[in-house]
Short mmCIF file of C-alpha atoms and ligand atoms in Angstrom, two decimals:
data_model
loop_
_atom_site.label_atom_id
_atom_site.label_comp_id
_atom_site.label_asym_id
_atom_site.label_seq_id
_atom_site.Cartn_x
_atom_site.Cartn_y
_atom_site.Cartn_z
CA MET A 1 26.56 0.58 -22.45
CA PHE A 2 27.28 -2.20 -19.93
CA VAL A 3 24.19 -4.40 -19.57
CA LYS A 4 23.42 -6.51 -16.51
CA GLU A 5 21.15 -9.51 -16.77
CA ILE A 6 18.76 -10.66 -14.09
CA HIS A 7 17.47 -14.16 -14.54
CA PRO A 8 13.64 -14.35 -14.58
CA ASP A 9 13.73 -17.41 -12.29
CA LEU A 10 15.38 -15.30 -9.57
CA ILE A 11 12.64 -12.63 -9.90
CA HIS A 12 9.96 -15.34 -9.87
CA ASP A 13 11.31 -17.09 -6.75
CA ARG A 14 11.88 -13.88 -4.81
CA ILE A 15 8.33 -12.70 -5.52
CA ILE A 16 6.89 -15.99 -4.24
CA ALA A 17 8.98 -15.64 -1.05
CA ALA A 18 7.99 -11.96 -0.70
CA ILE A 19 4.27 -12.79 -0.93
CA ALA A 20 4.70 -15.32 1.89
CA GLN A 21 6.67 -12.79 3.93
CA MET A 22 4.04 -10.06 3.46
CA SER A 23 1.19 -12.41 4.27
CA PHE A 24 2.58 -13.68 7.57
CA GLU A 25 5.06 -11.11 8.89
CA PRO A 26 3.94 -7.68 10.08
CA ASP A 27 5.78 -4.46 9.36
CA PRO A 28 7.69 -3.87 12.66
CA LEU A 29 7.04 -0.13 12.35
CA VAL A 30 3.28 -0.83 12.40
CA ILE A 31 3.63 -2.90 15.58
CA ASP A 32 5.61 -0.08 17.22
CA ALA A 33 2.93 2.42 16.19
CA LEU A 34 0.11 0.19 17.51
CA GLN A 35 1.97 -0.20 20.82
CA LYS A 36 2.43 3.57 21.04
CA ALA A 37 -1.29 4.03 20.32
CA LEU A 38 -2.12 1.55 23.10
CA SER A 39 0.12 3.41 25.55
CA ILE A 40 -1.85 6.65 25.12
CA GLU A 41 -5.34 5.16 24.80
CA ASP A 42 -7.78 5.26 27.72
CA ASN A 43 -10.97 4.10 25.95
CA GLU A 44 -11.43 0.46 27.07
CA LEU A 45 -12.92 -0.73 23.78
CA ALA A 46 -10.10 0.88 21.78
CA ARG A 47 -7.53 -0.66 24.13
CA ASP A 48 -9.09 -4.10 23.55
CA VAL A 49 -8.99 -3.62 19.77
CA LEU A 50 -5.37 -2.41 19.77
CA SER A 51 -4.31 -5.30 22.05
CA ALA A 52 -6.03 -7.78 19.72
CA LEU A 53 -4.32 -6.28 16.67
CA ILE A 54 -0.92 -6.48 18.35
CA GLN A 55 -1.56 -10.07 19.42
CA ASN A 56 -2.73 -10.94 15.89
CA SER A 57 0.52 -9.48 14.48
CA MET A 58 2.57 -11.59 16.92
CA GLU A 59 0.69 -14.83 16.24
CA ALA A 60 0.57 -14.62 12.42
CA PRO A 61 4.29 -15.32 11.83
CA LYS A 62 4.42 -18.01 14.55
CA GLN A 63 1.43 -19.91 13.24
CA LYS A 64 1.90 -19.06 9.54
CA ILE A 65 -1.61 -17.59 9.45
CA PRO A 66 -2.18 -14.56 7.20
CA LEU A 67 -2.25 -11.22 9.03
CA CYS A 68 -5.71 -10.76 7.51
CA GLN A 69 -8.03 -13.12 5.67
CA ASP A 70 -8.27 -10.53 2.88
CA THR A 71 -4.98 -11.29 1.19
CA GLY A 72 -5.69 -8.52 -1.26
CA THR A 73 -4.74 -7.44 -4.74
CA ILE A 74 -1.03 -7.70 -5.48
CA VAL A 75 0.21 -4.24 -6.46
CA CYS A 76 3.75 -3.96 -7.90
CA PHE A 77 5.91 -0.95 -8.57
CA VAL A 78 8.84 -1.91 -10.79
CA GLU A 79 11.84 0.45 -10.95
CA TRP A 80 13.76 -0.62 -14.02
CA GLY A 81 17.13 0.85 -15.02
CA ARG A 82 17.84 0.89 -18.73
CA SER A 83 21.08 -1.08 -18.24
CA ILE A 84 19.15 -4.04 -16.82
CA HIS A 85 18.10 -6.82 -19.14
CA ILE A 86 15.78 -9.72 -18.31
CA PRO A 87 16.47 -12.40 -20.91
CA HIS A 88 13.77 -14.18 -22.89
CA GLU A 89 10.84 -13.29 -20.66
CA ASN A 90 7.87 -11.03 -20.33
CA LEU A 91 8.15 -9.51 -16.81
CA GLN A 92 4.39 -9.21 -16.46
CA GLU A 93 4.04 -12.96 -17.00
CA VAL A 94 6.90 -13.68 -14.54
CA ILE A 95 5.11 -11.62 -11.85
CA ASN A 96 1.70 -13.16 -12.51
CA SER A 97 3.10 -16.69 -12.52
CA ALA A 98 4.72 -16.02 -9.12
CA VAL A 99 1.40 -14.68 -7.78
CA ARG A 100 -0.47 -17.76 -9.02
CA ILE A 101 2.02 -20.14 -7.40
CA ALA A 102 2.33 -18.24 -4.10
CA TYR A 103 -1.43 -18.00 -3.51
CA LYS A 104 -1.87 -21.72 -4.10
CA GLN A 105 1.29 -22.82 -2.26
CA TYR A 106 0.50 -20.81 0.90
CA TYR A 107 -3.30 -21.31 0.81
CA LEU A 108 -3.94 -17.56 0.59
CA ARG A 109 -7.47 -16.45 -0.21
CA PRO A 110 -7.86 -15.73 -3.93
CA SER A 111 -9.55 -12.33 -4.12
CA ILE A 112 -9.58 -11.35 -7.80
CA VAL A 113 -12.54 -11.68 -10.17
CA GLU A 114 -11.79 -12.04 -13.88
CA GLU A 115 -14.50 -9.59 -14.99
CA PRO A 116 -15.88 -6.84 -12.75
CA LEU A 117 -19.62 -6.52 -13.43
CA PHE A 118 -21.53 -9.53 -14.73
CA GLU A 119 -20.19 -12.96 -13.82
CA ARG A 120 -17.51 -11.85 -11.32
CA ARG A 121 -15.91 -15.29 -11.55
CA ASN A 122 -12.94 -15.70 -9.20
CA SER A 123 -9.64 -16.25 -11.04
CA LEU A 124 -8.88 -18.70 -8.20
CA ASP A 125 -5.18 -17.83 -8.05
CA ASN A 126 -5.26 -14.08 -7.28
CA SER A 127 -3.91 -13.15 -10.71
CA PRO A 128 -3.52 -10.75 -12.35
CA ALA A 129 -1.43 -8.33 -10.31
CA ILE A 130 -1.61 -4.58 -10.89
CA ILE A 131 1.82 -3.56 -12.19
CA HIS A 132 3.31 -0.08 -12.56
CA TYR A 133 6.62 0.47 -14.35
CA GLU A 134 9.07 3.31 -13.84
CA PHE A 135 12.05 3.43 -16.16
CA SER A 136 15.27 4.97 -14.95
CA SER A 137 18.72 5.93 -16.20
CA GLU A 138 20.17 4.63 -12.88
CA GLU A 139 21.53 1.13 -12.47
CA VAL A 140 18.52 -0.13 -10.55
CA PHE A 141 16.06 -2.99 -10.56
CA LYS A 142 13.62 -3.00 -7.65
CA ILE A 143 10.14 -4.39 -7.22
CA THR A 144 7.93 -3.06 -4.43
CA LEU A 145 5.02 -5.38 -3.76
CA ALA A 146 1.94 -4.79 -1.66
CA GLN A 147 -1.13 -6.81 -0.74
CA LYS A 148 -3.94 -4.27 -0.83
CA GLY A 149 -7.13 -5.26 0.92
CA GLY A 150 -10.53 -4.38 -0.55
CA GLY A 151 -12.05 -2.72 2.54
CA ALA A 152 -9.53 0.10 2.74
CA GLU A 153 -9.24 0.48 -1.03
CA ASN A 154 -13.03 0.87 -1.36
CA MET A 155 -13.09 3.84 1.00
CA SER A 156 -10.29 5.73 -0.83
CA ARG A 157 -11.28 8.89 -2.73
CA LEU A 158 -10.11 11.14 -5.56
CA TYR A 159 -10.97 14.83 -5.96
CA MET A 160 -10.15 17.20 -8.81
CA LEU A 161 -9.88 20.49 -6.91
CA LYS A 162 -9.58 24.00 -8.24
CA PRO A 163 -6.08 25.52 -7.99
CA SER A 164 -7.47 27.98 -5.43
CA ALA A 165 -7.94 25.13 -2.93
CA ASP A 166 -5.84 25.71 0.17
CA LYS A 167 -4.38 23.39 2.77
CA GLU A 168 -7.46 23.75 4.98
CA GLU A 169 -9.51 22.17 2.19
CA ILE A 170 -7.04 19.26 1.96
CA VAL A 171 -7.34 18.72 5.72
CA GLU A 172 -11.14 18.96 5.56
CA LEU A 173 -11.50 16.48 2.68
CA THR A 174 -9.16 13.98 4.33
CA VAL A 175 -11.12 14.19 7.60
CA LYS A 176 -14.41 13.85 5.67
CA THR A 177 -13.12 10.78 3.78
CA ILE A 178 -12.01 9.09 6.98
CA CYS A 179 -15.17 9.96 8.95
CA GLU A 180 -17.42 8.68 6.16
CA ALA A 181 -15.33 5.51 5.97
CA GLY A 182 -15.80 4.82 9.70
CA GLY A 183 -14.80 1.25 10.56
CA ASN A 184 -14.95 -0.04 6.95
CA PRO A 185 -11.24 0.40 6.12
CA CYS A 186 -10.22 -1.24 9.43
CA PRO A 187 -8.52 1.65 11.25
CA PRO A 188 -5.99 2.52 12.60
CA LEU A 189 -5.00 3.56 9.10
CA ILE A 190 -2.01 4.66 7.13
CA VAL A 191 -3.12 7.37 4.70
CA GLY A 192 -1.37 8.04 1.41
CA ILE A 193 -2.20 11.45 -0.05
CA GLY A 194 -1.35 12.27 -3.65
CA LEU A 195 -1.29 15.96 -4.55
CA GLY A 196 -0.69 17.13 -8.10
CA GLY A 197 -0.18 15.25 -11.36
CA ASN A 198 -3.48 14.59 -13.14
CA PHE A 199 -6.55 12.36 -12.83
CA GLU A 200 -4.77 9.04 -13.37
CA SER A 201 -1.38 9.83 -11.89
CA VAL A 202 -2.58 11.30 -8.58
CA ALA A 203 -3.98 7.93 -7.51
CA ILE A 204 -0.59 6.33 -8.15
CA LEU A 205 1.10 9.07 -6.12
CA ALA A 206 -1.22 8.34 -3.19
CA LYS A 207 -0.52 4.61 -3.44
CA LYS A 208 3.24 5.16 -3.57
CA ALA A 209 3.05 7.45 -0.54
CA LEU A 210 1.87 4.47 1.51
CA PHE A 211 5.19 2.69 1.06
CA ARG A 212 7.36 5.35 2.67
CA PRO A 213 8.67 3.95 6.00
CA LEU A 214 5.83 4.46 8.45
CA GLY A 215 5.78 7.97 9.86
CA GLN A 216 8.82 9.22 7.90
CA ALA A 217 8.18 12.90 7.29
CA HIS A 218 7.94 14.50 3.84
CA PRO A 219 11.34 16.02 2.95
CA ASP A 220 9.76 19.45 2.36
CA PRO A 221 9.06 20.97 5.82
CA ARG A 222 5.83 22.61 4.54
CA TYR A 223 4.36 19.25 3.58
CA ALA A 224 5.82 17.59 6.70
CA LYS A 225 3.92 20.19 8.76
CA LEU A 226 0.74 19.55 6.76
CA GLU A 227 1.10 15.78 7.39
CA GLN A 228 1.17 16.44 11.13
CA GLU A 229 -1.76 18.87 10.91
CA ILE A 230 -3.87 16.28 9.05
CA LEU A 231 -2.82 13.54 11.51
CA ARG A 232 -3.96 15.64 14.48
CA ALA A 233 -7.26 16.53 12.78
CA VAL A 234 -8.02 12.92 11.83
CA ASN A 235 -7.19 11.59 15.27
CA ALA A 236 -9.35 14.27 16.88
CA THR A 237 -12.41 12.79 15.11
CA GLY A 238 -12.64 9.94 17.61
CA VAL A 239 -13.36 7.33 14.89
CA GLY A 240 -10.76 5.17 16.61
CA PRO A 241 -9.53 1.60 16.13
CA GLN A 242 -12.01 -0.42 14.02
CA GLY A 243 -14.33 2.61 14.12
CA LEU A 244 -15.33 1.88 17.72
CA GLY A 245 -14.06 5.16 19.19
CA GLY A 246 -10.70 6.22 20.59
CA LYS A 247 -7.69 8.43 20.10
CA THR A 248 -5.94 6.67 17.23
CA THR A 249 -7.75 6.59 13.89
CA THR A 250 -4.59 6.99 11.83
CA LEU A 251 -1.00 5.94 12.48
CA ALA A 252 0.57 8.11 9.80
CA ILE A 253 -0.17 10.52 6.97
CA HIS A 254 2.21 10.41 4.00
CA ILE A 255 1.94 13.04 1.26
CA GLN A 256 3.51 12.65 -2.18
CA THR A 257 3.45 15.51 -4.68
CA ALA A 258 4.01 16.08 -8.40
CA PRO A 259 3.82 19.06 -10.77
CA CYS A 260 0.33 19.73 -12.15
CA HIS A 261 -1.66 21.87 -14.61
CA ILE A 262 -2.26 25.54 -13.71
CA ALA A 263 -6.04 24.90 -13.73
CA SER A 264 -6.01 21.87 -11.40
CA LEU A 265 -5.12 20.57 -7.98
CA PRO A 266 -5.71 16.81 -8.06
CA LEU A 267 -6.03 15.15 -4.64
CA ALA A 268 -6.17 11.39 -4.02
CA ILE A 269 -6.60 9.86 -0.58
CA ASN A 270 -5.63 6.19 -0.50
CA LEU A 271 -6.53 4.47 2.75
CA GLN A 272 -4.50 1.56 4.03
CA CYS A 273 -5.56 -0.58 6.96
CA HIS A 274 -3.40 -1.75 9.86
CA ALA A 275 -2.64 -4.90 7.79
CA HIS A 276 -0.02 -2.84 5.96
CA ARG A 277 1.67 -5.54 3.89
CA HIS A 278 4.50 -4.47 1.62
CA VAL A 279 8.03 -5.56 0.67
CA THR A 280 10.69 -4.01 -1.57
CA LEU A 281 12.97 -6.43 -3.44
CA ASP A 282 16.28 -4.95 -4.52
CA PHE A 283 17.95 -7.08 -7.18
CA LEU A 284 21.17 -5.04 -7.25
CA PRO A 285 22.13 -4.64 -3.60
S1 SF4 B 1 -9.30 -3.53 5.15
FE1 SF4 B 1 -7.35 -4.52 5.69
S2 SF4 B 1 -7.61 -5.39 7.75
FE2 SF4 B 1 -9.65 -4.91 6.90
S3 SF4 B 1 -10.34 -6.82 5.99
FE3 SF4 B 1 -9.37 -5.63 4.35
S4 SF4 B 1 -7.20 -6.26 4.35
FE4 SF4 B 1 -8.11 -6.97 6.26
#
């Protein structure tokens, strides 16, 4: 089998650059969606919030100020083809070293504690990242990175439903999750919904759903229809931008599915705030 090598220094340097890019440059699809939300909004408070968010997104890259002060947990999805070799290095250490350097170099807020319950001492360099690996028979090596803020992550939920649950229950639980969350996850939101898999994998499905290009419909028309149904129901709640009321609580609903056990219907709802920071690095373009 032909083996391609990717030098760890290249991975390291591109991750540092990607963290800077995510921190300062907004996703253009989010700006378009915020502008669209502003164009249909008539609640004055919501209009003020949306205008401020758009202005914030414009100023961040100009002034090299992070889009949000919560520069988040670094989440990585690595797609690794079996013909790709990274010589002499442990990829996890390459990623964590890049995180440590980027957070110090760009003065990003370190947000990770080394131990979760007792001392909660800050690691001071935002390491470690949370890393998921997917191995593939394709010739591929991609790393998708995200900065996931704590506010939106805290309000995310996981339910182990019975297989008799229907789509109305999915809509109801998503609306309930978002109403209970109120302004805490900093709406307008992007909502990743995982359906299927099992207890641990459904949360990963929901996270991955967030990284689909904003508003791109599910390829299966039944799920695409359900995404629109949930979007309408969530936006009818009136939670609104920053939870202060208005027509746009959510910019997009993305569903991702997987096979599951006959006795289960796992559902995970991963909330993402308007500071939707993510980059995919393709090392074999
Ligand atoms: S939820 Fe998002 S926008 Fe709100 S503070 Fe956290 S990262 Fe920032």
